[in-house]
XYZ file of C-alpha atoms in Angstrom:
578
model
C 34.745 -7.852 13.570
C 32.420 -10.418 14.729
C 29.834 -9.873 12.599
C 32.470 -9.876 9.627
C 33.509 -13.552 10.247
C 30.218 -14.354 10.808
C 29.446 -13.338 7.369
C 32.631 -14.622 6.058
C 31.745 -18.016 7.313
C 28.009 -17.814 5.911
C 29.665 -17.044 2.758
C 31.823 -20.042 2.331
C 29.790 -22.648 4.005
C 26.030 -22.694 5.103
C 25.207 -19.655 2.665
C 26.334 -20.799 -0.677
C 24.781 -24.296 -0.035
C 21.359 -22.357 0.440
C 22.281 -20.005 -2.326
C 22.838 -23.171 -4.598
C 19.956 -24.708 -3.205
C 17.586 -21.654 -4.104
C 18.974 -21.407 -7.742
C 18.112 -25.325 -8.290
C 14.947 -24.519 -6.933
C 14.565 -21.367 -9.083
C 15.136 -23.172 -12.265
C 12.782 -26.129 -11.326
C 9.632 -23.228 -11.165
C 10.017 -21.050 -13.585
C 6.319 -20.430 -13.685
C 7.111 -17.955 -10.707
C 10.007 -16.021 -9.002
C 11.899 -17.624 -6.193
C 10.494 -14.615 -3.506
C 7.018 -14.924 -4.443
C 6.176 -18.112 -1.935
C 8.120 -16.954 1.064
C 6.784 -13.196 0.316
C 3.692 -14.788 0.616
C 4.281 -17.100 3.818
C 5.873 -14.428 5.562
C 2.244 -12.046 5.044
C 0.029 -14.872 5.802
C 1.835 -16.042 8.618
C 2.005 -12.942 10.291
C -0.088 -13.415 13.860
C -0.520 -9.416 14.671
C -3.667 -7.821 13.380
C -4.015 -6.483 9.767
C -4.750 -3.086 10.708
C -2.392 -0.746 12.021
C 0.412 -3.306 10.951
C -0.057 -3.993 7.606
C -2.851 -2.480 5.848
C -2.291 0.755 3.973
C -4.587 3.813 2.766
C -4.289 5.826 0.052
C -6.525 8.923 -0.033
C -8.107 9.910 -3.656
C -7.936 13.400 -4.930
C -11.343 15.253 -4.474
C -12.941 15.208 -7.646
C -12.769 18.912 -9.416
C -16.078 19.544 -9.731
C -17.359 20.308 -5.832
C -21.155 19.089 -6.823
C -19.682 15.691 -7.636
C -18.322 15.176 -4.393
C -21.413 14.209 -2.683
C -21.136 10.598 -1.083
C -23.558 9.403 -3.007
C -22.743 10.380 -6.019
C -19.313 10.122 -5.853
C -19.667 6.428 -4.569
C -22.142 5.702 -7.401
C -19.551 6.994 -9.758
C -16.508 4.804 -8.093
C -18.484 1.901 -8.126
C -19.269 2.111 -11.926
C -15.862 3.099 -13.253
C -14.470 0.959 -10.767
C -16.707 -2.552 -12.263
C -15.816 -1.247 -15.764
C -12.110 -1.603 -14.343
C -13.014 -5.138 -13.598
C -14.390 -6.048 -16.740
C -11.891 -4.641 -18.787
C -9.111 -6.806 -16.902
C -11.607 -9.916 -17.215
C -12.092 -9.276 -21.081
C -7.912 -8.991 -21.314
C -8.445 -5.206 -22.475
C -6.537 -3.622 -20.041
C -3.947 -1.678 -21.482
C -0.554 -3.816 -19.755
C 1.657 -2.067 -17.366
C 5.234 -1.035 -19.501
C 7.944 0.646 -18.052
C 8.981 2.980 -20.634
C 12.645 3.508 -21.985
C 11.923 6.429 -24.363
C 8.438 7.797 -22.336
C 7.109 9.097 -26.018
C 6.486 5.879 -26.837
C 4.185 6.198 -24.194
C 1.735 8.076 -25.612
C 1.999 6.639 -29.802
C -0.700 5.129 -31.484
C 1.694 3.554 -33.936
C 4.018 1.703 -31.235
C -0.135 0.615 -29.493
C -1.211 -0.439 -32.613
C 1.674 -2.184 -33.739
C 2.011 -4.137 -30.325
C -1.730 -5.203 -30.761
C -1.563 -7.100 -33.960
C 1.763 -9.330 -32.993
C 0.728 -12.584 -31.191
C 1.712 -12.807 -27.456
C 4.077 -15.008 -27.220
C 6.311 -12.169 -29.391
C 4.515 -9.109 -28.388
C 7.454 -9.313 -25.153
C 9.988 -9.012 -28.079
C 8.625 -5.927 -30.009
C 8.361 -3.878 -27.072
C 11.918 -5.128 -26.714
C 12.806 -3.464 -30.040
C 11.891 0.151 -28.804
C 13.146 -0.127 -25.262
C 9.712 -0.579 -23.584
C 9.759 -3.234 -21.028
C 6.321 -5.001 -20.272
C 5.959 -5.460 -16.480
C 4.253 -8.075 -14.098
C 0.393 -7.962 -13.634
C -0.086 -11.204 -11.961
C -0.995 -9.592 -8.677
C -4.332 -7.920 -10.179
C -5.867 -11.167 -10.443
C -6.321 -10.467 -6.641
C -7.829 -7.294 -6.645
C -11.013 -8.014 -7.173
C -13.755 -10.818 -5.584
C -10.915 -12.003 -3.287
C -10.193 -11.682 0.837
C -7.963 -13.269 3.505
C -9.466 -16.183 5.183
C -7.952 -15.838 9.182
C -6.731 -19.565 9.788
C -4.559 -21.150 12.792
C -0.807 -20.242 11.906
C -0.969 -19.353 8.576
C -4.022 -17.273 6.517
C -5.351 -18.189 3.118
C -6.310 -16.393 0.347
C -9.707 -16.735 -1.387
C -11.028 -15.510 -4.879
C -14.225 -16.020 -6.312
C -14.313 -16.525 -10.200
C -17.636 -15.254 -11.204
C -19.487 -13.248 -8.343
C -21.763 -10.530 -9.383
C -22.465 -8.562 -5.595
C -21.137 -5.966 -4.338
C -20.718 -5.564 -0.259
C -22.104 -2.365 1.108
C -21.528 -1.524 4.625
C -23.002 1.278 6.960
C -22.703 2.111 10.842
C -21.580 -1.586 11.035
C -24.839 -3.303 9.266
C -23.519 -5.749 5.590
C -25.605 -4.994 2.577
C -25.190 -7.115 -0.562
C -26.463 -6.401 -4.043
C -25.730 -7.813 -7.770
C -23.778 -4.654 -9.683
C -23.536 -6.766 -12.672
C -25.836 -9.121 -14.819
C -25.565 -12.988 -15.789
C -24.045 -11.125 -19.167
C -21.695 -8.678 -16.981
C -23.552 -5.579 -18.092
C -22.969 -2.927 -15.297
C -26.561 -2.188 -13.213
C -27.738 1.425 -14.179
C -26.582 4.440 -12.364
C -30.126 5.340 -10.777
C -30.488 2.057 -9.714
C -27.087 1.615 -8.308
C -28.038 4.915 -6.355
C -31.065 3.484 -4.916
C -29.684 0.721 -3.239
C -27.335 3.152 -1.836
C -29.731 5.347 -0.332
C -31.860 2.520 0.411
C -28.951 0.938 2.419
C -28.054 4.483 4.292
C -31.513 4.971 4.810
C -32.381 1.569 6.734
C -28.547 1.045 8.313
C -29.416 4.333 10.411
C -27.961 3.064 13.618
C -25.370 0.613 15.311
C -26.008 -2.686 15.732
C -25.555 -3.998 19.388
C -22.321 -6.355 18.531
C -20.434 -4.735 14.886
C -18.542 -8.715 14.202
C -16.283 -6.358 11.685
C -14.311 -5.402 14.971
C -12.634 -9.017 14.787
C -10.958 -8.732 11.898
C -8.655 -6.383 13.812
C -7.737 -8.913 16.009
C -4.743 -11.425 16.139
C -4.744 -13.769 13.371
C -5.069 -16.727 15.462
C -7.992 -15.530 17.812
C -9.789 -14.254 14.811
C -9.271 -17.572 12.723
C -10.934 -19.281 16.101
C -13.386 -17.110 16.155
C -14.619 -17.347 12.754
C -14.882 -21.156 13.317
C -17.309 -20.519 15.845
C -19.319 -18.159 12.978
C -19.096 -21.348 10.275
C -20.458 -23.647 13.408
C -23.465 -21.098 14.465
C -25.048 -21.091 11.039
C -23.150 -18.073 9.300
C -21.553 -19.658 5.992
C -23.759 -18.737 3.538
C -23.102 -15.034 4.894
C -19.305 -14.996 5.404
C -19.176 -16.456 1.523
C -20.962 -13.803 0.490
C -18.291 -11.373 2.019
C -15.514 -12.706 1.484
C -16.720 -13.498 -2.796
C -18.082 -9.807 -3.059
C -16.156 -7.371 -5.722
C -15.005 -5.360 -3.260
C -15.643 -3.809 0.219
C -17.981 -0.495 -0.573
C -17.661 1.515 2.756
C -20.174 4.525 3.453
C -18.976 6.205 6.214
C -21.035 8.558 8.842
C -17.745 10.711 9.243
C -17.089 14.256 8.171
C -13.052 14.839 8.584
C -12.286 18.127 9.924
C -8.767 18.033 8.441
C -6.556 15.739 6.516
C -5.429 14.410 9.882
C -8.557 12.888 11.000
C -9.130 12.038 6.910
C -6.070 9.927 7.274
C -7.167 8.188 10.453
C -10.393 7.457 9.101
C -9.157 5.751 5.762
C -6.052 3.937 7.773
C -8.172 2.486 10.781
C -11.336 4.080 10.981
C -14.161 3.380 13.973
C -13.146 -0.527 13.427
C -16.921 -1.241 13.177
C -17.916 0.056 9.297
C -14.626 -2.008 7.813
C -14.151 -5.470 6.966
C -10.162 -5.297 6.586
C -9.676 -8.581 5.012
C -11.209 -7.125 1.683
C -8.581 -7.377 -0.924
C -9.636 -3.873 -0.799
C -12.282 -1.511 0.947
C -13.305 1.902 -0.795
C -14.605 4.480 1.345
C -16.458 7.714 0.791
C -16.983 9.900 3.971
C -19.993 12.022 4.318
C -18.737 14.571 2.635
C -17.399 12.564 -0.256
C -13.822 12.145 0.421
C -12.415 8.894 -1.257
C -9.896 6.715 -0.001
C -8.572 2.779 -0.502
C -7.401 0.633 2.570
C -6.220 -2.654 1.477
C -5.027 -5.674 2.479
C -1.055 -6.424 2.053
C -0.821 -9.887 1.624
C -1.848 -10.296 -1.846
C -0.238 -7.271 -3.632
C 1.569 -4.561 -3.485
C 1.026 -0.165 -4.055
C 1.769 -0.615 -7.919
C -1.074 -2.562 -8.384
C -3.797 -0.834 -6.439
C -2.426 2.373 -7.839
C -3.250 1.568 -11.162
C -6.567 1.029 -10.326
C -6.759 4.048 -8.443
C -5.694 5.810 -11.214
C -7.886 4.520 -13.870
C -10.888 4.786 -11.568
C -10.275 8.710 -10.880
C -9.402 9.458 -14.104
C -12.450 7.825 -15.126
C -14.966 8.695 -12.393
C -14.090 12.473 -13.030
C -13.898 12.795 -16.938
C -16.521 10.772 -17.671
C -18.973 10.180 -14.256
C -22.180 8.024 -14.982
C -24.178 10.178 -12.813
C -25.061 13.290 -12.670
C -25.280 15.601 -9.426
C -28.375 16.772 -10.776
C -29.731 12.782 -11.441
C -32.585 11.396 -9.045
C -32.900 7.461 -8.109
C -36.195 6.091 -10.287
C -38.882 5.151 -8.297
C -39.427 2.330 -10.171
C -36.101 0.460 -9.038
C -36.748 -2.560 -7.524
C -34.300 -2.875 -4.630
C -32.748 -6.386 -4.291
C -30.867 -5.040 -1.713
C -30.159 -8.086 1.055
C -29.012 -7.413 4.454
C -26.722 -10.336 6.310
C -27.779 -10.974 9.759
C -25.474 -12.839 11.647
C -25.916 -15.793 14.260
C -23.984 -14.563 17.161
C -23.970 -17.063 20.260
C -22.502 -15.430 24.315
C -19.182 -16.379 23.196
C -18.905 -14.738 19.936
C -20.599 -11.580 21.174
C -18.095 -11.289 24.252
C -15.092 -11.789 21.417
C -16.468 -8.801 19.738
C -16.441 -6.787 22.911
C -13.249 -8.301 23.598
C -11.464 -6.990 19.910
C -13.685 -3.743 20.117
C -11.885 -2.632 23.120
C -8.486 -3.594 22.285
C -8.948 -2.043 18.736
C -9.866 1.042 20.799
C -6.796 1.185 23.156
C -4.729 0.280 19.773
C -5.521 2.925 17.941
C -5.458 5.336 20.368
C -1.665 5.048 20.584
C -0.620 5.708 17.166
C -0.389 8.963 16.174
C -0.469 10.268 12.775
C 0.495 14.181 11.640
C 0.406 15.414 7.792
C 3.063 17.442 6.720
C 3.805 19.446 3.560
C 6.792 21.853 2.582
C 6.097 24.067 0.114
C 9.671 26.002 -1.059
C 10.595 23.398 -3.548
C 9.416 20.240 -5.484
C 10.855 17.539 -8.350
C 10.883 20.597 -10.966
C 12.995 22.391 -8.578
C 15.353 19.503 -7.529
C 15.846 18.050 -11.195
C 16.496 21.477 -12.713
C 19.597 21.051 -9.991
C 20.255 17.533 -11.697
C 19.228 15.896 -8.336
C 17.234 13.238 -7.687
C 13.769 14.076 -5.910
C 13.314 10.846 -4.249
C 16.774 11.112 -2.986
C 16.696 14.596 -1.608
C 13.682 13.536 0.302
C 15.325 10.596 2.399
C 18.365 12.606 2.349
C 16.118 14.523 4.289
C 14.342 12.490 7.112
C 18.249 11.035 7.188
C 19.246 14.656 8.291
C 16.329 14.744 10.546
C 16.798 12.088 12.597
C 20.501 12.634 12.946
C 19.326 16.374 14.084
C 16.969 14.797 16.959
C 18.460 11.616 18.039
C 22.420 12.098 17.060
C 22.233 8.602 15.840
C 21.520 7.379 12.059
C 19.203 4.381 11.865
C 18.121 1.214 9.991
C 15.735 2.601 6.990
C 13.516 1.067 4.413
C 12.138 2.514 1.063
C 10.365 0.264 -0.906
C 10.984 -0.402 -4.591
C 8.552 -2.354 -7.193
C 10.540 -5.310 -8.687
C 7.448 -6.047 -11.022
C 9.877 -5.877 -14.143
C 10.617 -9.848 -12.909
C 8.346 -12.370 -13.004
C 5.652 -12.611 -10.175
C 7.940 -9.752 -8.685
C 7.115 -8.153 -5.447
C 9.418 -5.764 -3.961
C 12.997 -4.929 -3.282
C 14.421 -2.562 -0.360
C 16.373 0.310 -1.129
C 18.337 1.068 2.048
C 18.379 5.038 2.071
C 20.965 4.849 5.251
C 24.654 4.830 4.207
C 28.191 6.500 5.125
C 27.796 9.030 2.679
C 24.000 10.480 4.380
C 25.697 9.923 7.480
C 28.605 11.932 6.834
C 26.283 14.615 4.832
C 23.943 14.511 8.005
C 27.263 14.643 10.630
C 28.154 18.160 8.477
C 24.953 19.929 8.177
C 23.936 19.419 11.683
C 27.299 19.542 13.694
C 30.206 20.628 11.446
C 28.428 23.719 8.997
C 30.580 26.539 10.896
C 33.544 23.895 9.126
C 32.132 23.325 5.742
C 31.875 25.240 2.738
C 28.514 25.832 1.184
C 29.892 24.077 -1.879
C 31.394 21.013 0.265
C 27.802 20.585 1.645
C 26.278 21.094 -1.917
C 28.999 18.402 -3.390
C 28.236 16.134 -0.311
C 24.001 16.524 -1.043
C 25.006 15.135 -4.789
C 26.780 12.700 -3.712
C 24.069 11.137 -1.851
C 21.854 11.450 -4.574
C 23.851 9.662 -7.259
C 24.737 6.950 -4.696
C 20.644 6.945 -3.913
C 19.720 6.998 -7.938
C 22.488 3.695 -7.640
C 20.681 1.753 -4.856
C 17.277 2.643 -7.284
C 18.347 1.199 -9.700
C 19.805 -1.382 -8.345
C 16.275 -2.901 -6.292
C 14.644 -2.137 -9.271
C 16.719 -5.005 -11.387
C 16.845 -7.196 -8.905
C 20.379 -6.721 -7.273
C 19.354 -5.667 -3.987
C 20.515 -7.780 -1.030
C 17.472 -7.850 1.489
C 14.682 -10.251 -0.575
C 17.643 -12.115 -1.422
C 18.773 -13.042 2.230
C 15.419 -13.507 3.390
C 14.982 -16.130 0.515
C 17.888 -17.777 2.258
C 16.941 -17.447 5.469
C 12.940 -19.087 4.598
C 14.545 -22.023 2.815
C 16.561 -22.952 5.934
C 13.767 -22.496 8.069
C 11.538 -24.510 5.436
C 13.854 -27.031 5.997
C 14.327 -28.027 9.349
C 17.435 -26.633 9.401
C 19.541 -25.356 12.627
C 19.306 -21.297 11.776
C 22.715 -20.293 10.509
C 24.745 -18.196 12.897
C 24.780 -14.902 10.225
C 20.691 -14.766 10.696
C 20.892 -14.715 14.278
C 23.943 -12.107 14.711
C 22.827 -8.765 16.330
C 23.788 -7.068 13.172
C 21.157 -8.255 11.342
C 18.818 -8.372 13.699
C 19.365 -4.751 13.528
C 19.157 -3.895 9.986
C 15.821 -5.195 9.637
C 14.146 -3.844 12.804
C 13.632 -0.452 10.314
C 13.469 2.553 12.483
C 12.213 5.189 9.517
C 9.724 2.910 7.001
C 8.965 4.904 4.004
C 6.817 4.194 0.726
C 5.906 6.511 -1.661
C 3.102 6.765 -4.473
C 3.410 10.033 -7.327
C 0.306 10.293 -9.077
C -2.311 13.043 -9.725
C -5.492 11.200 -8.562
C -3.622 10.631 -4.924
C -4.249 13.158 -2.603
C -2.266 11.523 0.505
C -1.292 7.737 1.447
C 0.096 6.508 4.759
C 0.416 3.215 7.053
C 1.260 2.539 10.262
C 4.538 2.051 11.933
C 6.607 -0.973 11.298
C 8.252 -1.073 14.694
C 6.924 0.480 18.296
C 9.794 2.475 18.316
C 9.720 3.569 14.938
C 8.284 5.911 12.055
C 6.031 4.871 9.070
C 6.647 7.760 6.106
C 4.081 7.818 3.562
C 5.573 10.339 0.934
C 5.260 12.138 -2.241
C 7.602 14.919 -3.998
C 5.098 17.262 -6.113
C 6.146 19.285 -9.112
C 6.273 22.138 -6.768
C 6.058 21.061 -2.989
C 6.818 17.539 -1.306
C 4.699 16.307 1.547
C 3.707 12.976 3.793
C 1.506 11.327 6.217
C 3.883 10.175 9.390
C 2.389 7.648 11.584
C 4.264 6.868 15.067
C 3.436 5.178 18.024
C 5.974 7.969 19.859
C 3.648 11.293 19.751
C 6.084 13.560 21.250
C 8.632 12.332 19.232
C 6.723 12.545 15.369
C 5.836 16.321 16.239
C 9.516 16.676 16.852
C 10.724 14.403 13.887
C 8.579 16.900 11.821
C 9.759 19.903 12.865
C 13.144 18.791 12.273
C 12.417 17.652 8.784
C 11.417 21.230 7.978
C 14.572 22.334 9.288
C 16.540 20.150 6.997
C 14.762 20.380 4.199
C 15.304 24.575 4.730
C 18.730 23.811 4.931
C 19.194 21.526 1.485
C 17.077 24.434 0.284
C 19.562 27.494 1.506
C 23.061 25.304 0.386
C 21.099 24.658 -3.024
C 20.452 28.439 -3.441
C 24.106 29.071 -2.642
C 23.398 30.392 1.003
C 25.597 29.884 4.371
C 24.025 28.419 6.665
């Protein structure tokens, strides 16, 4: 009841100012969206270390071909298709990101062609005509050449227009070489190779004081620190990693499992990343593949469009072959960055090292897949997949805590202008009742009650979808409100401060998911200590994720219970009492 005149009060006075407010200012910029500066603010202004927090991994699918997943040719191969990635978004070839209304439009020369020749400040408008809807690519500007610079308060980002290097790093050591030409032609694949060996070759132990372990620090003591770097002589070298294409990491690491594959690609040893790399590729030493990059300056869609392009390429059309040998002839202009490192910034590194250590050790992380049913399976019951899944972990937690929780999916709202993302709140009355009779009440309930109550949730799920997706979600919305006041100077209305809302966005279960043939497993870390991070995908014939959790004894439970309640959609879907 409080909360309700709290909000009622909001409503009338101090929330449709700000609401006005925000509207005058959203037609004054219409270069951008209204969320994409406090989105922004609210990354770079985050104080808590990148890693663990923030940065997410997504894990590539092994290439088919087992002789091509040898590091270095498999890095060699990723680097290539990877710079051909860049140049083709440089030269304005890339092919633009369109949501498709009728997906065979998808695939038609005609509708390609036809887009092509019209001039683009109409091209918007054909699309139009066949119910194909262009979406934003403003964030892959970012991608490449670009890093977060740590500063006091608030970080900046930084993007180099024209660099031509690439950074290479191994047990902890930088390497730096030019993958392109003054022309932008791509260096050969035997000589790309040679560095590479070169570099693993020379790199073949730790250096005394890694400085990569302080970009897992807090902002602030890592934005002091690297003053100190810029004061002892080290410009020259932090320029050249923060300008570099990307963050090329050759690991020393074999993965036993995908557990300790997801560790290494989430958080690693802390020593062979530089997390404030747009983005960091990694190849273990057995050739596994995997992105980690940093949040601030995009979002999944982005990254897994690269991803995409990159595997596809890499594996249909690699530039070298297992087979190929480095030329002798290469002339390897390979430099390593030594570093400048006075008492104070070598006892910050042992400072960060050891708290990285005692960090990581915490979180746990556990893999899980179940493999009775998949999308085919849940659309041929006219169900929707991603709903059945958080219908799911909804059930589960209800099962092991008796309690239903704040929850957070994220949705893509790149059909707007500089869009970012939207939440979709998977926790409402209707998975809460659904949960209350599957886990307390079956003995009560028919198995068509329970099956009518599971389809309910999904078409109220497909709603909220759709919903975040065109911009009518609530949550960026609210916080827009809430940044102008505090932009402002202005007293923090009462309906910001109310335990209710408080509540709603400390998000117990944090979920994300990216579908997509070339991803073999993503993840991140939990966005609360008390909470769950749910990295997720629903196959065509099994559904699976990566749970992080700073609670082990609790993920090992929250996993066994999913399996329960994903048996038990399965048996009421099949017509079976439970």
């Amino acid at each position: 009841r409080n909360t309700k005149r709290i909000a009622k009060e909001f409503e009338k006075g101090a929330g449709k100012r700000l609401h006005r407010e925000l509207v005058e200012l959203d037609e004054k910029n219409t270069h951008t969206s209204y969320i994409s500066d406090p989105w922004f603010n609210m990354y770079l202004s985050a104080r808590e270390p990148v890693v663990l927090n923030f940065n997410p991994f997504i894990s590539l699918t092994p290439d088919p071909r087992e002789a091509y997943n040898n590091q270095l040719v498999r890095a060699t191969n990723l680097i290539i298709s990877s710079i051909k990635f860049l140049n083709s978004l440089k030269n304005n070839y890339l092919r633009p990101d369109i949501y498709y209304g009728n997906p065979k439009w998808s695939e038609s020369r005609l509708f390609k062609n036809f887009i092509r020749l019209l001039p683009t400040s109409v091209s918007w408008y054909g699309a139009y005509m066949v119910n194909a809807y262009p979406l934003d690519m403003s964030q892959y500007n970012r991608l490449f050449r670009s890093s977060r610079i740590p500063k006091p308060n608030k970080d900046e980002l930084f993007t180099s227009e024209c660099s031509r290097h690439l950074l290479v790093m191994r047990n902890g050591h930088f390497y730096v070489f030019d993958v392109l030409d003054s022309v932008d032609n791509i260096l050969h694949p035997s000589e790309i190779v040679a560095h590479l060996i070169y570099i693993i070759q020379e790199a073949d132990r730790l250096p005394e004081f890694a400085l990569s372990y302080l970009t897992t620090e807090d902002r602030n003591i890592w934005a002091t620190i690297r003053q100190q770097l810029l004061e002892a002589g080290n410009e020259e070298n932090l320029k050249k990693i923060d300008s570099a294409i990307f963050c090329l990491c050759l690991d020393n690491i074999f993965p036993k499992d995908e557990d300790e594959l997801s560790h290494c690609l989430l958080h690693g040893n802390g020593f062979n990343r530089w997390f404030d790399k747009s983005f960091s590729l990694i190849i273990t030493g057995d050739g596994r593949a995997g992105i980690n990059f940093e949040h601030s300056w995009g979002d999944g869609v982005a990254v897994l469009r690269f991803v995409n392009e990159v595997y596809r390429n890499s594996t249909r059309h690699p530039a070298l072959l297992p087979h190929s040998r480095s030329t002798e002839t290469t002339v390897i202009t390979c430099e390593r960055l030594k570093f400048k490192l006075n008492d104070s910034i070598q006892s910050a590194i042992h400072v960060a090292h050891k708290k990285f250590d005692e960090r990581k050790k915490k979180m746990s992380m556990k893999r899980f897949q179940f493999r009775k049913f998949g999308k085919d399976y849940i659309v041929k019951q006219r169900m929707s997949p991603d709903a059945i899944f958080q219908l799911a972990c909804q059930i589960t937690f209800y099962r092991q805590f008796g309690k239903v929780v704040p929850s957070y999916e994220a949705c893509s709202t790149a059909a707007f202008k500089h869009g970012r993302t939207e939440t979709i709140r998977p926790t409402s009355m209707l998975t809460k009742q659904c949960s209350q009779a599957i886990v307390e009440e079956r003995a009560k309930r028919s198995v068509a009650e329970l099956r009518n109550m599971i389809d309910e949730c999904s078409k109220y799920h497909r709603r909220l979808q759709m919903e975040a997706a065109l911009g009518n979600g609530f949550d960026r919305h609210l916080f827009a409100l809430k940044h102008l006041a505090v932009s402002r100077g202005e007293p923090m209305p009462d309906f910001f401060l109310d335990t209710a809302y408080q509540n709603i966005n400390h998000n117990i279960i944090s979920t994300s998911t990216l579908q997509s043939p070339a991803v073999n497993l993503g993840g991140f870390g939990p966005v609360v200590s008390d909470g769950f991070g749910i990295g997720y995908h629903v196959l065509d014939n099994w559904l699976g994720c990566n749970a992080t959790s700073y609670l082990d004894g609790e993920l090992q439970e929250f996993l066994r219970c999913l399996e329960y309640s994903l048996n038990d959609i399965f048996d009421i879907l099949e017509g079976r009492p439970l």
